[in-house]
mmCIF file of C-alpha atoms in Angstrom:
data_model
loop_
_atom_site.group_PDB
_atom_site.id
_atom_site.type_symbol
_atom_site.label_atom_id
_atom_site.label_comp_id
_atom_site.label_asym_id
_atom_site.label_seq_id
_atom_site.Cartn_x
_atom_site.Cartn_y
_atom_site.Cartn_z
ATOM 1 C CA MET A 296 102.712 114.932 107.652
ATOM 2 C CA GLN A 297 99.070 116.275 108.047
ATOM 3 C CA GLU A 298 95.794 114.931 108.790
ATOM 4 C CA ILE A 299 93.519 116.513 106.188
ATOM 5 C CA LEU A 300 90.495 114.322 107.095
ATOM 6 C CA GLU A 301 89.794 112.224 110.101
ATOM 7 C CA GLY A 302 91.762 109.128 109.128
ATOM 8 C CA VAL A 303 93.399 110.591 106.042
ATOM 9 C CA TRP A 304 96.845 111.837 106.113
ATOM 10 C CA TRP A 305 98.909 113.795 103.567
ATOM 11 C CA ILE A 306 102.593 113.067 103.358
ATOM 12 C CA ARG A 307 104.002 115.590 101.388
ATOM 13 C CA ARG A 308 107.326 115.062 99.699
ATOM 14 C CA PRO A 309 109.270 117.318 97.407
ATOM 15 C CA MET A 310 108.354 115.495 94.275
ATOM 16 C CA VAL A 311 104.947 113.889 95.075
ATOM 17 C CA ASN A 312 102.069 113.395 97.558
ATOM 18 C CA VAL A 313 101.597 109.925 99.523
ATOM 19 C CA TYR A 314 98.722 109.222 101.559
ATOM 20 C CA VAL A 315 97.648 107.287 104.507
ATOM 21 C CA VAL A 316 93.988 106.169 104.654
ATOM 22 C CA GLN A 317 92.309 104.295 107.537
ATOM 23 C CA THR A 318 89.369 101.990 107.249
ATOM 24 C CA HIS A 319 87.778 99.341 109.421
ATOM 25 C CA GLU A 320 90.102 97.063 107.859
ATOM 26 C CA GLY A 321 93.243 98.852 108.908
ATOM 27 C CA LEU A 322 95.838 101.434 107.345
ATOM 28 C CA TRP A 323 96.427 101.789 103.639
ATOM 29 C CA LEU A 324 99.341 103.698 101.896
ATOM 30 C CA VAL A 325 98.430 105.111 98.501
ATOM 31 C CA ASP A 326 101.474 105.308 96.528
ATOM 32 C CA ALA A 327 105.044 104.893 97.633
ATOM 33 C CA GLY A 328 106.984 108.102 96.407
ATOM 34 C CA THR A 329 110.470 108.430 95.069
ATOM 35 C CA PRO A 330 113.476 106.301 95.854
ATOM 36 C CA TRP A 331 114.859 108.888 98.143
ATOM 37 C CA ASP A 332 111.565 109.041 100.273
ATOM 38 C CA ALA A 333 111.827 105.647 102.047
ATOM 39 C CA LYS A 334 113.267 107.148 105.186
ATOM 40 C CA ALA A 335 110.679 110.041 105.484
ATOM 41 C CA LEU A 336 107.777 107.719 104.641
ATOM 42 C CA LEU A 337 108.847 105.255 107.399
ATOM 43 C CA ALA A 338 109.042 107.840 109.825
ATOM 44 C CA ALA A 339 105.424 109.405 108.902
ATOM 45 C CA LEU A 340 104.275 105.722 109.165
ATOM 46 C CA ARG A 341 105.830 105.100 112.406
ATOM 47 C CA SER A 342 104.528 108.248 114.010
ATOM 48 C CA LEU A 343 100.840 106.757 113.488
ATOM 49 C CA GLY A 344 102.185 103.674 115.236
ATOM 50 C CA VAL A 345 102.819 101.339 112.061
ATOM 51 C CA GLU A 346 104.884 98.607 112.705
ATOM 52 C CA ARG A 347 105.872 95.639 110.638
ATOM 53 C CA GLY A 348 102.606 93.897 109.560
ATOM 54 C CA ASP A 349 100.265 96.752 110.183
ATOM 55 C CA LEU A 350 99.820 98.046 106.622
ATOM 56 C CA ARG A 351 97.116 96.376 104.854
ATOM 57 C CA ALA A 352 98.571 97.067 101.410
ATOM 58 C CA ILE A 353 100.806 99.646 99.497
ATOM 59 C CA LEU A 354 98.282 100.470 96.769
ATOM 60 C CA LEU A 355 99.920 101.889 93.657
ATOM 61 C CA THR A 356 97.957 104.474 91.525
ATOM 62 C CA HIS A 357 100.426 103.566 88.602
ATOM 63 C CA GLY A 358 103.846 102.748 87.769
ATOM 64 C CA ASP A 359 105.858 105.928 87.542
ATOM 65 C CA PHE A 360 109.180 106.123 89.483
ATOM 66 C CA ASP A 361 107.833 108.992 91.757
ATOM 67 C CA HIS A 362 105.014 106.857 92.766
ATOM 68 C CA VAL A 363 106.682 103.575 92.955
ATOM 69 C CA GLY A 364 110.136 104.560 94.201
ATOM 70 C CA SER A 365 110.045 103.369 97.781
ATOM 71 C CA ALA A 366 107.649 100.457 97.537
ATOM 72 C CA ALA A 367 110.586 97.895 97.503
ATOM 73 C CA HIS A 368 112.078 99.239 100.824
ATOM 74 C CA LEU A 369 108.727 99.722 102.488
ATOM 75 C CA ARG A 370 107.703 96.066 101.791
ATOM 76 C CA ASP A 371 110.788 94.630 102.802
ATOM 77 C CA THR A 372 110.765 96.760 106.240
ATOM 78 C CA LEU A 373 107.051 96.841 106.919
ATOM 79 C CA HIS A 374 106.107 93.542 105.386
ATOM 80 C CA ALA A 375 103.423 95.190 103.323
ATOM 81 C CA PRO A 376 102.066 93.866 100.167
ATOM 82 C CA ILE A 377 102.106 95.832 96.754
ATOM 83 C CA TRP A 378 99.069 96.092 94.745
ATOM 84 C CA VAL A 379 99.024 97.579 91.299
ATOM 85 C CA HIS A 380 96.651 97.345 88.069
ATOM 86 C CA PRO A 381 98.051 94.397 85.625
ATOM 87 C CA ALA A 382 98.466 96.920 82.972
ATOM 88 C CA ASP A 383 101.472 98.519 84.817
ATOM 89 C CA ALA A 384 102.539 95.525 86.928
ATOM 90 C CA GLU A 385 105.387 94.568 84.276
ATOM 91 C CA ALA A 386 106.739 98.087 84.704
ATOM 92 C CA VAL A 387 106.704 97.923 88.421
ATOM 93 C CA ALA A 388 108.410 94.548 88.284
ATOM 94 C CA GLY A 389 111.110 96.121 85.891
ATOM 95 C CA ARG A 390 110.313 93.808 82.956
ATOM 96 C CA ALA A 391 108.851 96.445 80.547
ATOM 97 C CA PRO A 392 108.793 100.360 80.057
ATOM 98 C CA ILE A 393 105.687 102.569 80.822
ATOM 99 C CA ARG A 394 104.256 103.481 77.473
ATOM 100 C CA ARG A 395 104.038 107.105 77.095
ATOM 101 C CA ARG A 396 103.936 109.898 74.644
ATOM 102 C CA VAL A 397 105.762 113.283 75.788
ATOM 103 C CA VAL A 398 103.437 116.440 74.896
ATOM 104 C CA GLY A 399 105.299 119.526 74.503
ATOM 105 C CA GLY A 400 108.391 121.236 72.888
ATOM 106 C CA LEU A 401 111.844 119.840 72.075
ATOM 107 C CA ALA A 402 113.277 121.044 75.332
ATOM 108 C CA THR A 403 110.583 119.346 77.474
ATOM 109 C CA ARG A 404 110.659 115.996 75.250
ATOM 110 C CA LEU A 405 114.683 116.041 75.673
ATOM 111 C CA SER A 406 114.311 116.843 79.459
ATOM 112 C CA ILE A 407 111.815 113.917 79.926
ATOM 113 C CA ALA A 408 113.835 111.503 77.769
ATOM 114 C CA LEU A 409 116.979 112.172 79.592
ATOM 115 C CA SER A 410 115.447 111.939 83.326
ATOM 116 C CA SER A 411 113.748 108.796 82.150
ATOM 117 C CA ARG A 412 117.059 107.181 81.193
ATOM 118 C CA LEU A 413 118.762 108.241 84.623
ATOM 119 C CA VAL A 414 116.185 107.787 87.014
ATOM 120 C CA HIS A 415 114.465 104.488 87.903
ATOM 121 C CA ALA A 416 112.516 102.980 90.793
ATOM 122 C CA PRO A 417 114.070 99.698 92.229
ATOM 123 C CA PRO A 418 111.937 96.959 90.596
ATOM 124 C CA VAL A 419 109.641 94.902 92.808
ATOM 125 C CA GLU A 420 107.174 92.103 92.078
ATOM 126 C CA PRO A 421 103.631 93.245 92.889
ATOM 127 C CA ASP A 422 101.913 90.801 95.201
ATOM 128 C CA ARG A 423 98.519 91.147 93.690
ATOM 129 C CA THR A 424 96.788 93.123 90.816
ATOM 130 C CA LEU A 425 93.910 95.260 91.073
ATOM 131 C CA ALA A 426 90.664 94.922 88.922
ATOM 132 C CA ASP A 427 88.358 97.850 88.025
ATOM 133 C CA GLY A 428 85.410 97.899 90.246
ATOM 134 C CA GLU A 429 86.573 96.068 93.069
ATOM 135 C CA VAL A 430 86.161 97.257 96.651
ATOM 136 C CA LEU A 431 88.955 96.805 98.777
ATOM 137 C CA ALA A 432 87.434 98.158 102.252
ATOM 138 C CA GLU A 433 83.771 98.027 103.062
ATOM 139 C CA GLY A 434 82.181 101.567 101.963
ATOM 140 C CA CYS A 435 85.753 102.625 100.844
ATOM 141 C CA LEU A 436 88.537 102.300 98.336
ATOM 142 C CA HIS A 437 86.615 101.313 95.231
ATOM 143 C CA VAL A 438 89.128 100.722 92.495
ATOM 144 C CA ILE A 439 88.463 102.878 89.170
ATOM 145 C CA HIS A 440 90.764 102.073 86.302
ATOM 146 C CA THR A 441 91.554 105.389 84.804
ATOM 147 C CA PRO A 442 94.019 104.943 81.791
ATOM 148 C CA GLY A 443 95.513 107.937 80.009
ATOM 149 C CA HIS A 444 98.591 108.960 81.889
ATOM 150 C CA THR A 445 99.642 105.391 82.110
ATOM 151 C CA ASP A 446 97.777 102.304 80.735
ATOM 152 C CA GLY A 447 97.560 100.865 84.364
ATOM 153 C CA HIS A 448 96.536 104.093 86.294
ATOM 154 C CA VAL A 449 93.807 103.672 88.797
ATOM 155 C CA CYS A 450 92.002 105.991 91.106
ATOM 156 C CA PHE A 451 90.621 104.880 94.455
ATOM 157 C CA PHE A 452 87.202 106.114 95.589
ATOM 158 C CA ASP A 453 86.372 106.311 99.326
ATOM 159 C CA GLU A 454 82.529 106.564 99.040
ATOM 160 C CA ARG A 455 82.356 107.080 102.826
ATOM 161 C CA ARG A 456 84.374 110.435 102.866
ATOM 162 C CA CYS A 457 83.342 111.358 99.427
ATOM 163 C CA LEU A 458 87.052 111.289 98.527
ATOM 164 C CA LEU A 459 88.928 110.411 95.441
ATOM 165 C CA PHE A 460 92.538 109.440 95.441
ATOM 166 C CA GLY A 461 93.119 110.487 92.062
ATOM 167 C CA GLY A 462 97.059 109.821 91.354
ATOM 168 C CA ASP A 463 98.143 111.592 88.198
ATOM 169 C CA VAL A 464 94.783 111.861 86.578
ATOM 170 C CA VAL A 465 95.138 115.622 87.057
ATOM 171 C CA ARG A 466 97.194 118.013 89.031
ATOM 172 C CA THR A 467 95.948 120.786 91.422
ATOM 173 C CA SER A 468 96.569 124.260 92.048
ATOM 174 C CA ARG A 469 94.850 126.098 94.894
ATOM 175 C CA ARG A 470 91.397 126.002 93.253
ATOM 176 C CA ARG A 471 91.861 124.722 90.062
ATOM 177 C CA MET A 472 92.520 121.283 88.484
ATOM 178 C CA TYR A 473 94.610 120.623 85.117
ATOM 179 C CA ARG A 474 95.462 117.859 83.153
ATOM 180 C CA PRO A 475 99.055 116.438 83.854
ATOM 181 C CA PRO A 476 101.535 118.276 81.633
ATOM 182 C CA PHE A 477 104.083 116.701 79.270
ATOM 183 C CA VAL A 478 103.389 112.823 79.447
ATOM 184 C CA LEU A 479 100.597 110.553 78.682
ATOM 185 C CA ALA A 480 100.213 107.071 77.505
ATOM 186 C CA ASP A 481 96.947 107.722 75.419
ATOM 187 C CA ALA A 482 95.384 111.346 75.241
ATOM 188 C CA ASP A 483 91.940 109.880 74.106
ATOM 189 C CA ALA A 484 92.031 107.454 77.106
ATOM 190 C CA GLN A 485 92.693 110.399 79.260
ATOM 191 C CA ARG A 486 89.464 112.291 77.944
ATOM 192 C CA GLN A 487 87.626 108.961 78.380
ATOM 193 C CA THR A 488 88.787 108.635 82.046
ATOM 194 C CA LEU A 489 87.845 112.442 82.853
ATOM 195 C CA ARG A 490 84.329 111.797 81.471
ATOM 196 C CA LYS A 491 84.331 108.466 83.716
ATOM 197 C CA LEU A 492 85.334 110.518 86.600
ATOM 198 C CA ALA A 493 82.874 113.156 86.076
ATOM 199 C CA THR A 494 79.933 110.738 86.443
ATOM 200 C CA LEU A 495 80.967 110.487 90.279
ATOM 201 C CA LYS A 496 79.991 112.566 93.049
ATOM 202 C CA PHE A 497 83.022 113.498 95.038
ATOM 203 C CA ASP A 498 83.335 116.674 97.174
ATOM 204 C CA ARG A 499 87.088 115.883 98.027
ATOM 205 C CA ALA A 500 90.094 114.863 95.836
ATOM 206 C CA VAL A 501 93.615 114.371 96.285
ATOM 207 C CA PHE A 502 96.286 113.905 93.808
ATOM 208 C CA GLY A 503 99.994 112.858 93.301
ATOM 209 C CA HIS A 504 101.055 116.653 92.743
ATOM 210 C CA GLY A 505 99.512 119.575 94.133
ATOM 211 C CA PRO A 506 97.479 120.488 97.114
ATOM 212 C CA PRO A 507 94.437 118.768 98.271
ATOM 213 C CA ILE A 508 90.930 119.871 97.005
ATOM 214 C CA LEU A 509 88.543 119.718 100.185
ATOM 215 C CA ASN A 510 85.307 121.259 98.785
ATOM 216 C CA ASP A 511 83.654 121.025 95.076
ATOM 217 C CA ALA A 512 86.128 118.934 93.671
ATOM 218 C CA ASP A 513 83.895 116.994 91.296
ATOM 219 C CA HIS A 514 82.795 120.674 89.811
ATOM 220 C CA LEU A 515 86.448 121.603 89.259
ATOM 221 C CA LEU A 516 86.976 118.259 87.505
ATOM 222 C CA ARG A 517 83.853 118.744 85.375
ATOM 223 C CA ALA A 518 85.252 122.295 84.566
ATOM 224 C CA GLU A 519 88.502 120.847 83.257
ATOM 225 C CA LEU A 520 86.925 118.243 81.098
ATOM 226 C CA THR A 521 84.952 121.067 79.537
ATOM 227 C CA ALA A 522 87.938 122.924 78.771
ATOM 228 C CA LEU A 523 89.460 119.880 76.981
ATOM 229 C CA GLU A 524 86.392 118.924 74.840
ATOM 230 C CA PRO A 525 86.630 119.957 71.410
#
């Protein structure tokens, strides 16, 4: 675990990134990793002094198994409520699949279809749903509905730190953002989401896959949007 900004910790797991953010209201967990990450996530949280009842909430950017996988275990262990956008809530609860379209060749489509059948997160009933535009903490954690990757994908904007928690809106390499490969619920919605985020000012951004971008993040996102525009 690495503190990448004051009060923001990056928990880097083999398949996905998870984040802890501190606000005046307490500590929040952004996403919950895969089903195999529970032990490591608990160890990281306990190294910050987190005990049962200390987490304000587990905030899910969306309902994919690599972001939801340890949510049920963490809620049971830490008594932390799970919050997600209503469009992905049924998938998180195990009552409906996530709508998606695979972008890529035959091998890619077969690989993703197989993994979708074999790998599932333990279903868990969300404790509450998130609404576009609501503010979860004073000056921090504005909820932005950002459909495209999934119908219920959200980002969290920390206005005080000028930081975007971007989930799977894009992925990152060292100095580049690029759209999530292979899987989208709605390509047109994804472009609209990038246009929406391009209106924000955020110097820093962190995502579910790839390293943090800690300067000029909004410029990099606008460059990605330009590359996608017809």
